[in-house]
PDB file of C-alpha atoms in Angstrom:
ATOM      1  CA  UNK A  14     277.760 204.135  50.386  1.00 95.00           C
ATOM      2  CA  UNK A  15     279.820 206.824  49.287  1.00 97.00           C
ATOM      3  CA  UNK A  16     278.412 210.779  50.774  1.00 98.00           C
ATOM      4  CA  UNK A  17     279.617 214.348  50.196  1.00 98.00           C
ATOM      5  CA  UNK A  18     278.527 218.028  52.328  1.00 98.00           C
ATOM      6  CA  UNK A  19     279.139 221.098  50.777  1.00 98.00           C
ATOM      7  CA  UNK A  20     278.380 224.358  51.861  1.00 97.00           C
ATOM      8  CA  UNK A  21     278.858 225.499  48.598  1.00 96.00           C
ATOM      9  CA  UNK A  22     277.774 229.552  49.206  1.00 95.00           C
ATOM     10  CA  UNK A  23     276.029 229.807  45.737  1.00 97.00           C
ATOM     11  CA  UNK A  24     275.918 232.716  43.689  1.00 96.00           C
ATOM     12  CA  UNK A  25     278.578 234.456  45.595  1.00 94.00           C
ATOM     13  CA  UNK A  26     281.609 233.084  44.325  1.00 94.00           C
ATOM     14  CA  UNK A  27     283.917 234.533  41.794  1.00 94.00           C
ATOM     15  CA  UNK A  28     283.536 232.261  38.369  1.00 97.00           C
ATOM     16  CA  UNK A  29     280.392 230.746  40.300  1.00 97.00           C
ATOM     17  CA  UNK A  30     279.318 228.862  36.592  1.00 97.00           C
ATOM     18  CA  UNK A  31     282.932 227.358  36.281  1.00 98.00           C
ATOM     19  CA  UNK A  32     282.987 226.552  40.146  1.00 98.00           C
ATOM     20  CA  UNK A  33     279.644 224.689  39.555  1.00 98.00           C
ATOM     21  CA  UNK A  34     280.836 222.750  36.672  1.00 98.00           C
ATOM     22  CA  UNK A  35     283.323 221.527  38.455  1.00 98.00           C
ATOM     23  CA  UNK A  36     281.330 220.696  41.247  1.00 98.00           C
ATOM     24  CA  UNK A  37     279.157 218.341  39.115  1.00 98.00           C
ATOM     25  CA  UNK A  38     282.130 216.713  37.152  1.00 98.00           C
ATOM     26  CA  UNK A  39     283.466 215.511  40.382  1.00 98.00           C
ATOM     27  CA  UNK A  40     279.989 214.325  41.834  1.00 98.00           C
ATOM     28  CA  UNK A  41     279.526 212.574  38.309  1.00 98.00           C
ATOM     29  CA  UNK A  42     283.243 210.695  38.669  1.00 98.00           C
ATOM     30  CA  UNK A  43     283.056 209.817  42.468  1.00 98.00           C
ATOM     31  CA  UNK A  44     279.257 208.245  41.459  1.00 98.00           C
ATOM     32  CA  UNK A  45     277.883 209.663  45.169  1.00 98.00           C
ATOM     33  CA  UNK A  46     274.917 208.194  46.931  1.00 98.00           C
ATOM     34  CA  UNK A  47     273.602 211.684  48.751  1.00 98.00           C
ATOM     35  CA  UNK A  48     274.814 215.052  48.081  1.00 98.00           C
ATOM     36  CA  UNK A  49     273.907 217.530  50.859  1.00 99.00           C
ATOM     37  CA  UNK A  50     274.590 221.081  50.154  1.00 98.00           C
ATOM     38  CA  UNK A  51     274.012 224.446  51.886  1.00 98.00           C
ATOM     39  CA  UNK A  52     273.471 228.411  51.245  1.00 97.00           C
ATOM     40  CA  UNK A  53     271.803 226.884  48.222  1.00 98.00           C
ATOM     41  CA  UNK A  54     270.566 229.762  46.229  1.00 98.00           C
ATOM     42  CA  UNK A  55     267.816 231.790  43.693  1.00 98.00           C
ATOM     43  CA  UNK A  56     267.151 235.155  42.942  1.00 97.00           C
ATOM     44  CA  UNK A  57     263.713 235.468  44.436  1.00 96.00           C
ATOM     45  CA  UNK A  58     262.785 237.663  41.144  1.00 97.00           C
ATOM     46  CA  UNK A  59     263.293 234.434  39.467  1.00 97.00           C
ATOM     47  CA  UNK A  60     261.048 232.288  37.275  1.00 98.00           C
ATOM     48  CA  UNK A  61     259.402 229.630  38.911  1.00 97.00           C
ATOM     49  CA  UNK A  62     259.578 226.375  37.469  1.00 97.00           C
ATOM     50  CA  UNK A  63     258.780 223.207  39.842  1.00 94.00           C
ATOM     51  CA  UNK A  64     256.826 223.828  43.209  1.00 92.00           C
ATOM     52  CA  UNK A  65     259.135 226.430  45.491  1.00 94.00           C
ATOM     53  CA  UNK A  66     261.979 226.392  42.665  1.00 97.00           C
ATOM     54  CA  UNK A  67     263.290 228.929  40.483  1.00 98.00           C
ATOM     55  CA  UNK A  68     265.143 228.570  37.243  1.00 98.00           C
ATOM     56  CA  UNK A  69     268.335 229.463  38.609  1.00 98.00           C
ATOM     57  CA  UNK A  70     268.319 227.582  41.710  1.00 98.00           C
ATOM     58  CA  UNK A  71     271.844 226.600  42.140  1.00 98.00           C
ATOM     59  CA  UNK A  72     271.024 222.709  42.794  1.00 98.00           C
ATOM     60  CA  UNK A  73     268.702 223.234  39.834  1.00 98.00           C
ATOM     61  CA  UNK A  74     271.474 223.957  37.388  1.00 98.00           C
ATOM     62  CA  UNK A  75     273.878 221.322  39.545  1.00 98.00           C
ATOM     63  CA  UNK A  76     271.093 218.332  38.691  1.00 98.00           C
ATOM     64  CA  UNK A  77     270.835 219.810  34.849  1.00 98.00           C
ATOM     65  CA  UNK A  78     274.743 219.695  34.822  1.00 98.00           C
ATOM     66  CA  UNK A  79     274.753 216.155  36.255  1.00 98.00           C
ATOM     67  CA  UNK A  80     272.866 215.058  33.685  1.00 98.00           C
ATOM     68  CA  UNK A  81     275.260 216.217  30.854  1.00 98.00           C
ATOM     69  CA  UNK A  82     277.469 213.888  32.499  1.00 98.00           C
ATOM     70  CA  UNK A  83     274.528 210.626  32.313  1.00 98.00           C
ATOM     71  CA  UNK A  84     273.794 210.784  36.178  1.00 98.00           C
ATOM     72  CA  UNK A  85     270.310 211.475  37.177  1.00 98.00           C
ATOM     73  CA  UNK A  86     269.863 212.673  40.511  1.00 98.00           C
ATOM     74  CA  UNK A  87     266.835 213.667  42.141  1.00 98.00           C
ATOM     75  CA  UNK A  88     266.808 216.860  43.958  1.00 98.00           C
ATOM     76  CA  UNK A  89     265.047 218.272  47.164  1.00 98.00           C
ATOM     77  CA  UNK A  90     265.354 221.858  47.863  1.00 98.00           C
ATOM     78  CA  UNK A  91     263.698 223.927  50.257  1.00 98.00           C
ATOM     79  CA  UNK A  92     264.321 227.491  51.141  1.00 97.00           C
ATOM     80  CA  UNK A  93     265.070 228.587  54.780  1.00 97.00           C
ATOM     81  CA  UNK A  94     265.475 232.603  54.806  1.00 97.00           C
ATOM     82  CA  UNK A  95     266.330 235.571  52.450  1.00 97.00           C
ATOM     83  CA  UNK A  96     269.723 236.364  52.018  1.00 95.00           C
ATOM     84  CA  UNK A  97     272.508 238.479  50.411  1.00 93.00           C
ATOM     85  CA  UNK A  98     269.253 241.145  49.775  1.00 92.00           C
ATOM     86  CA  UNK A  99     267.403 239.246  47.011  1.00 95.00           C
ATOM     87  CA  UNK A 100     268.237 235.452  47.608  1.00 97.00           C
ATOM     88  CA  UNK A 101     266.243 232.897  48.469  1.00 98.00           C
ATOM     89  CA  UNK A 102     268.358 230.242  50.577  1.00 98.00           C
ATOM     90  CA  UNK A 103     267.983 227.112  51.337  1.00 98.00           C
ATOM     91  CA  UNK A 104     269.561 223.425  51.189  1.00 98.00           C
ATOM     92  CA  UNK A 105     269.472 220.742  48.140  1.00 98.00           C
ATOM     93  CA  UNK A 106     269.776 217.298  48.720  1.00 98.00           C
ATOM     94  CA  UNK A 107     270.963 214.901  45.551  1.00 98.00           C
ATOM     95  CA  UNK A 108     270.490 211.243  45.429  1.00 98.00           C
ATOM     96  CA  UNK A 109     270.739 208.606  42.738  1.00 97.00           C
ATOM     97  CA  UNK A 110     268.253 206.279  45.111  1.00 97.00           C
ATOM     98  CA  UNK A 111     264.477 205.997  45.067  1.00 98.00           C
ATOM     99  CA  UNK A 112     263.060 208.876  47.099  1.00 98.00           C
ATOM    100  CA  UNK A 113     260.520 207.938  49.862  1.00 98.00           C
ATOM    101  CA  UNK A 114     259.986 210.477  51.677  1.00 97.00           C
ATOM    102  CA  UNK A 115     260.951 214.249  52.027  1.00 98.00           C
ATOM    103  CA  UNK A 116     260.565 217.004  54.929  1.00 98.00           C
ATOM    104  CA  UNK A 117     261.366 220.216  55.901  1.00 98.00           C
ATOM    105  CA  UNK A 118     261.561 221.008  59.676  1.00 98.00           C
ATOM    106  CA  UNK A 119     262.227 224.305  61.277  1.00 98.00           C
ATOM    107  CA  UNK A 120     264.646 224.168  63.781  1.00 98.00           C
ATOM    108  CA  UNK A 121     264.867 227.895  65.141  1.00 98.00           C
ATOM    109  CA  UNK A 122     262.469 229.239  66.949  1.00 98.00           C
ATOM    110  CA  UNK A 123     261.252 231.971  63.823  1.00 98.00           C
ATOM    111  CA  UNK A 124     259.778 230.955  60.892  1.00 97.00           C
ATOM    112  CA  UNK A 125     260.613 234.533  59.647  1.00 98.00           C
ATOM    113  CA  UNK A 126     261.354 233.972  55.898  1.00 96.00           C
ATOM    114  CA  UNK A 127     262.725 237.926  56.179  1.00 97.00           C
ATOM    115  CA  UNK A 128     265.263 236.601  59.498  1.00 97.00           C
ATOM    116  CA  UNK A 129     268.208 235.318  58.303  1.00 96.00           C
ATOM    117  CA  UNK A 130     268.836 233.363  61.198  1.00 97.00           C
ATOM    118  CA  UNK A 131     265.836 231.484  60.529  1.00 98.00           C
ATOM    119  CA  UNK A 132     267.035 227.526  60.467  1.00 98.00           C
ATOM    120  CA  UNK A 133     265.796 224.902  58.763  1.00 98.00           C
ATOM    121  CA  UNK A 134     266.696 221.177  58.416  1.00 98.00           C
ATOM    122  CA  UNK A 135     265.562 218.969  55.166  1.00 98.00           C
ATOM    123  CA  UNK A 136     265.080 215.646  55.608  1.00 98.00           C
ATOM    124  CA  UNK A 137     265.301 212.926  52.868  1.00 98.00           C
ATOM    125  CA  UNK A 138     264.570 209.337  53.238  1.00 98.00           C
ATOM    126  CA  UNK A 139     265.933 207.312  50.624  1.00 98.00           C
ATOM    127  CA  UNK A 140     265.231 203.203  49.971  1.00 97.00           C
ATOM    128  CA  UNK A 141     268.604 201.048  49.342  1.00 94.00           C
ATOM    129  CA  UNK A 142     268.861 197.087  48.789  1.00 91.00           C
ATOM    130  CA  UNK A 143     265.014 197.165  50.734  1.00 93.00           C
ATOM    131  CA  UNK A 144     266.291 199.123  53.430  1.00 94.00           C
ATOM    132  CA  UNK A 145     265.391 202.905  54.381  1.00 96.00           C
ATOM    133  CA  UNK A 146     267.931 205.562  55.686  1.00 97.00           C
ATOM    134  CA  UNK A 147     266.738 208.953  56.705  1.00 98.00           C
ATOM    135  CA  UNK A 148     269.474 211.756  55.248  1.00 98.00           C
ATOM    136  CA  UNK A 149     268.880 214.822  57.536  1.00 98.00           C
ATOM    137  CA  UNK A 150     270.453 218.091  55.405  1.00 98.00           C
ATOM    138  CA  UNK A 151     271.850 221.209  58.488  1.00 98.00           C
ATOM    139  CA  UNK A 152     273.262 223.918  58.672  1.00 98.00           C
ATOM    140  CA  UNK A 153     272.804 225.646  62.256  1.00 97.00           C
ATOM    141  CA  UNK A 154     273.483 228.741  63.497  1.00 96.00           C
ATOM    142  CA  UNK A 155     275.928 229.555  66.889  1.00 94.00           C
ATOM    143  CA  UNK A 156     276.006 227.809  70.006  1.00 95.00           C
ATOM    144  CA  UNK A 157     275.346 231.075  72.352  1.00 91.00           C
ATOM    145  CA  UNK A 158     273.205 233.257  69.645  1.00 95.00           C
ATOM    146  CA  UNK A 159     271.021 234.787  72.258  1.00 95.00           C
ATOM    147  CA  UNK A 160     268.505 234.992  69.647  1.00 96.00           C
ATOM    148  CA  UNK A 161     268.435 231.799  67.571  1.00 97.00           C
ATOM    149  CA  UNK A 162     270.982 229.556  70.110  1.00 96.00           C
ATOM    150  CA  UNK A 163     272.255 226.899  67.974  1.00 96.00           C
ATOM    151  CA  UNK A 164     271.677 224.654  71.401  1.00 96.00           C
ATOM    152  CA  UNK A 165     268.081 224.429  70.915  1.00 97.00           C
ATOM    153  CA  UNK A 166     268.561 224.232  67.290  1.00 97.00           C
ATOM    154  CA  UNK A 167     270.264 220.988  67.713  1.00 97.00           C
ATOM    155  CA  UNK A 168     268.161 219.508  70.447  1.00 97.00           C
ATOM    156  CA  UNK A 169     265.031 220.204  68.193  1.00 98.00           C
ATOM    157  CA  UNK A 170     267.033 218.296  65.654  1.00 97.00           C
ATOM    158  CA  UNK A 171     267.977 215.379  68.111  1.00 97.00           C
ATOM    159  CA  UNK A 172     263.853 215.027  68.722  1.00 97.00           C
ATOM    160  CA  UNK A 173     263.497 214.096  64.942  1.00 97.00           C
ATOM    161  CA  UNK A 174     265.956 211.680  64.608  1.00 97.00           C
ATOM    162  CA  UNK A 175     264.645 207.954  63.530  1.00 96.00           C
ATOM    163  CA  UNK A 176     265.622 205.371  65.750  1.00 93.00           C
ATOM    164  CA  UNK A 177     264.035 202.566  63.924  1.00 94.00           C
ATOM    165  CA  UNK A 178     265.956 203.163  60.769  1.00 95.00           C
ATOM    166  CA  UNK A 179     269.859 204.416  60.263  1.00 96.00           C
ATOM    167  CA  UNK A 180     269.951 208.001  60.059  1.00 98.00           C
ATOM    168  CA  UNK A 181     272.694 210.304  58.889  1.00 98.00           C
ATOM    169  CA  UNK A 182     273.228 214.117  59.669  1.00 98.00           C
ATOM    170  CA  UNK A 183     274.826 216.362  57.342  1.00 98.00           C
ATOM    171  CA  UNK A 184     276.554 219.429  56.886  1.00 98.00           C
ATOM    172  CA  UNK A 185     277.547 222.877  58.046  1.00 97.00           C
ATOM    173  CA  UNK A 186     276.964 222.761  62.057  1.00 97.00           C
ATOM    174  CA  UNK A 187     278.969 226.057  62.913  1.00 94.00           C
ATOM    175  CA  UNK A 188     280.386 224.449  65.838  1.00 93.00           C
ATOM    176  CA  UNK A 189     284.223 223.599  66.412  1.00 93.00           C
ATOM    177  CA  UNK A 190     285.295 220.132  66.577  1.00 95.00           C
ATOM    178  CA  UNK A 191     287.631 220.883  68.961  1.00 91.00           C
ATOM    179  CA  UNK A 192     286.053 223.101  71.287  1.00 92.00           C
ATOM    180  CA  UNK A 193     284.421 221.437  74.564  1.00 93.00           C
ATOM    181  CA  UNK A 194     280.901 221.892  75.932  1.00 93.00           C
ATOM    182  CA  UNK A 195     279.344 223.352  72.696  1.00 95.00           C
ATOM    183  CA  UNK A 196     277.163 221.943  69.681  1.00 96.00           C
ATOM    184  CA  UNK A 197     280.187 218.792  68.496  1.00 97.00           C
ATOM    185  CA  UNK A 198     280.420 217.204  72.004  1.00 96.00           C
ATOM    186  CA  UNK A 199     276.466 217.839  72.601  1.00 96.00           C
ATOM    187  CA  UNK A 200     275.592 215.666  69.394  1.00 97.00           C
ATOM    188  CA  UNK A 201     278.773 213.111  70.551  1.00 97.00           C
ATOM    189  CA  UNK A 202     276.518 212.771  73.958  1.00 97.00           C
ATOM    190  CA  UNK A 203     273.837 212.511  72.403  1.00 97.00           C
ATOM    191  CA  UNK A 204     274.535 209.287  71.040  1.00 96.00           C
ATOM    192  CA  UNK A 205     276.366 210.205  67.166  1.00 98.00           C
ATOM    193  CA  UNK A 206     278.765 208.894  66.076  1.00 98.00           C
ATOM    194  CA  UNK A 207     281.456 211.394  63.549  1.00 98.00           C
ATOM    195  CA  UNK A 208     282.271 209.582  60.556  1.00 98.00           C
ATOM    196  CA  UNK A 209     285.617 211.362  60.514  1.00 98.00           C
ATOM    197  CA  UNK A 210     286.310 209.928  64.202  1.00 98.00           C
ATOM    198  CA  UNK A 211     285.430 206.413  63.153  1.00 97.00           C
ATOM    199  CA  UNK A 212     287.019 206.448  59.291  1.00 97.00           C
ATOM    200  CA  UNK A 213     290.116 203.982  58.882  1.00 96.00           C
ATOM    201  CA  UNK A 214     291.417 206.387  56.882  1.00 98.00           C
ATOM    202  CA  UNK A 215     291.269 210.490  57.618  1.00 98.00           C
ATOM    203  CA  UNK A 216     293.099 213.919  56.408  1.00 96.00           C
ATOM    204  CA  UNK A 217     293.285 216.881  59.424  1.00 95.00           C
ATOM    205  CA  UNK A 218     289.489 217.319  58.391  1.00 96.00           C
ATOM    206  CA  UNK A 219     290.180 221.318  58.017  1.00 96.00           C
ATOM    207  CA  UNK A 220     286.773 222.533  56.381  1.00 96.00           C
ATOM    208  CA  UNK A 221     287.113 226.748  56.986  1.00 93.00           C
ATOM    209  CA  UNK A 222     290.825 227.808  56.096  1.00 87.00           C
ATOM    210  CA  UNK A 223     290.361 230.952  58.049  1.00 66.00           C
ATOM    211  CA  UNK A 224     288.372 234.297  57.789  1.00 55.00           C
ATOM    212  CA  UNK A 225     284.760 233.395  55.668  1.00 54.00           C
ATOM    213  CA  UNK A 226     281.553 234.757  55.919  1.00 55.00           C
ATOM    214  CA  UNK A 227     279.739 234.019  59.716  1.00 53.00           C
ATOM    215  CA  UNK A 228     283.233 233.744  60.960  1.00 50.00           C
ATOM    216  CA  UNK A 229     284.542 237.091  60.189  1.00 53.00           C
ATOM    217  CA  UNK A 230     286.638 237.352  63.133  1.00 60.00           C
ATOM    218  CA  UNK A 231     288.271 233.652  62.850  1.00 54.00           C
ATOM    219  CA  UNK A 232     291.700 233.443  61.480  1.00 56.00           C
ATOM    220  CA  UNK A 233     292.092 230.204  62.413  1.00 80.00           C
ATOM    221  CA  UNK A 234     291.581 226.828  60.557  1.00 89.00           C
ATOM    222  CA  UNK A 235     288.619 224.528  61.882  1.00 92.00           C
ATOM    223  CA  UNK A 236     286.436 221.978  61.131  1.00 95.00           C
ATOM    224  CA  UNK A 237     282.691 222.625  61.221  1.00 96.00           C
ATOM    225  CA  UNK A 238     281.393 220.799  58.534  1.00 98.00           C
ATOM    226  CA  UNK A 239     280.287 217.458  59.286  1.00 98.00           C
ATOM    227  CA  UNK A 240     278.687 213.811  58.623  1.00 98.00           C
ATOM    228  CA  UNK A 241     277.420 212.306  61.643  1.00 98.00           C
ATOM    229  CA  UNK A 242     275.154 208.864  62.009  1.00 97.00           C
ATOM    230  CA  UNK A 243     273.140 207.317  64.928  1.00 97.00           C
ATOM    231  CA  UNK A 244     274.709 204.077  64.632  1.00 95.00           C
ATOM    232  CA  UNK A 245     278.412 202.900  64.109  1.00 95.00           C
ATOM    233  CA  UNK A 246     279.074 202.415  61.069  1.00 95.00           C
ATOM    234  CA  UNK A 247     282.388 200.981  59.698  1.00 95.00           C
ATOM    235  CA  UNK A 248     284.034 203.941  57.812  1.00 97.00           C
ATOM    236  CA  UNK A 249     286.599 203.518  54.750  1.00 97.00           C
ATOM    237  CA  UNK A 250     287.477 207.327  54.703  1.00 97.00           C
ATOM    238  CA  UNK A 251     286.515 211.029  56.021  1.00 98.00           C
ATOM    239  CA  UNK A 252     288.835 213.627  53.243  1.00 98.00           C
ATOM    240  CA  UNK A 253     288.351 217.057  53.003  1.00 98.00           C
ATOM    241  CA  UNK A 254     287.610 217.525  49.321  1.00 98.00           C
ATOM    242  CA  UNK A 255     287.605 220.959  46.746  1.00 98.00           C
ATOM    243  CA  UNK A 256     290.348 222.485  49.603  1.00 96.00           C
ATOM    244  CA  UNK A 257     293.082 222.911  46.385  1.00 95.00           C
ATOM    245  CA  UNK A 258     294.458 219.978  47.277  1.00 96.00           C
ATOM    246  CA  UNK A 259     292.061 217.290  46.698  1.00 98.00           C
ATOM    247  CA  UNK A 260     290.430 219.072  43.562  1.00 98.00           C
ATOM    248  CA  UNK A 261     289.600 223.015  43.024  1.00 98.00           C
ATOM    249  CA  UNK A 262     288.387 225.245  45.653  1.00 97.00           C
ATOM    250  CA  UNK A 263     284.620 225.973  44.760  1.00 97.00           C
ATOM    251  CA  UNK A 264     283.463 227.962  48.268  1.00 96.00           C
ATOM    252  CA  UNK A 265     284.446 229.419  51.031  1.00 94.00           C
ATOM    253  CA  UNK A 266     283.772 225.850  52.458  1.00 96.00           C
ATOM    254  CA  UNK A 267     285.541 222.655  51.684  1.00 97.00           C
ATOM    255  CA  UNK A 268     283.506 219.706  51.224  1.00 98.00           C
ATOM    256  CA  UNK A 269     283.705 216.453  53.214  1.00 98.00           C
ATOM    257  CA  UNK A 270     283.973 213.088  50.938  1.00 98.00           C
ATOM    258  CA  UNK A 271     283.057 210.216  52.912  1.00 98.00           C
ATOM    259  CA  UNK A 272     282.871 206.439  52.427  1.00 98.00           C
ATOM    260  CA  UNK A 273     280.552 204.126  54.167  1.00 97.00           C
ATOM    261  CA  UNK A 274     282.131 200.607  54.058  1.00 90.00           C
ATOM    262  CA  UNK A 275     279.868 198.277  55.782  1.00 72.00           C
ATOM    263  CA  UNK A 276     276.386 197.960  58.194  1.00 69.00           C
ATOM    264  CA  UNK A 277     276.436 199.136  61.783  1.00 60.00           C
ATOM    265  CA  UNK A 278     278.957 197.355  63.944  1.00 50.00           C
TER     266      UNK A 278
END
């Protein structure tokens, strides 16, 4: 099972329609199972044209330019707060597998469509070979927010996890790998398990390069983005992907390309 995370920070990129292309010719060539992206975007003037979706929803246009390609993906968007003045934002899940099941859960405390800091998390349960995994879509806000903590963000999400089924968490958690005591090592004692920790093969995992939006102090390089599971999986590779390296920078994120190679261990 092959999965990608983007935060892909739609309709604020310079040459966003090029950006997006690319996006989906890489998607169509690596053949992905899921697709979880965040900051997922529509102008809230917008047409709407299926349920909560506009015409120029980002994932939208991503699923249209998939199919130019020949994949068909579903897609499961739903927003989470306004942003960037007259955005509607949200996350977009993509799979290629029959959908079962789909959910939004709030995570923050508001349900303030107006608060930007208003969290969601989109859950997607997909059916494989007979077998159902639950694909749970994030992207949290700080640890020590003293108005939306990301702590109770993430123990809200740890409450909906399946255990019956395997489950897989993905996305942008804010949180720094590599700092102690905060949202990484919570979800690590909390019984996940990083697919980058576990992969036979791995880069440096570097998903900010330095100063981006949320992070405007941080000139440092980190890794925040994240696929997590709540069982062990045997991993083939974790690589940071659209960093300029491994194919063109299309946010102010890097995705994470990650390869499932067998059943829980």
């Amino acid at each position: 099972m092959r999965l990608l995370t983007l935060n892909c920070h739609s309709w604020q990129e310079e040459n966003q329609i090029k950006k997006l292309q690319h996006l989906a010719e890489t998607i169509a060539a690596n053949d992905y199972d899921v697709v979880a992206l965040q900051e997922v975007s529509q102008k809230e003037t917008s047409e709407i044209v299926d349920g909560v979706i506009r015409k120029d929803n980002y994932g939208l246009l991503l699923q249209q330019e998939l199919k130019k390609h020949g994949k068909d993906y579903s897609l499961s968007w739903d927003q989470a707060h306004k942003a960037y003045d007259d955005y509607e934002e949200g996350l977009a899940t993509l799979t290629k597998h029959p959908v079962k099941k789909v959910q939004s859960h709030y995570v923050s405390s508001s349900k303030d469509y107006h608060n930007w800091k208003t969290r969601i998390v989109l859950q997607t349960d997909i059916e494989v070979e007979c077998n159902i995994y639950s694909f749970f879509n994030c992207h949290f806000g700080w640890w020590g927010d003293e108005e939306e903590p990301g702590s109770l963000q993430l123990q809200r999400l740890i409450d909906i996890i399946p255990t019956e089924h395997p489950a897989f968490l993905m996305g942008d958690f804010n949180s720094e790998a590599s700092k102690e005591g905060e949202g990484y090592s919570y979800l690590l004692a909390n019984g996940l398990y990083d697919t980058f920790v576990e992969a036979q093969d791995k880069d440096q995992g570097i998903t900010v390069p330095g100063r981006i939006a949320g992070w405007d102090d941080n000139a440092e390089e980190k890794r925040i983005d994240f696929i997590f599971s709540n069982q062990n999986y045997q991993v083939s590779y974790s690589k940071v992907i659209f960093n300029g390296k491994n194919k063109n920078v299309v946010s102010d994120h890097y995705g994470v390309d990650v390869k499932i190679a067998k059943e829980a261990l």
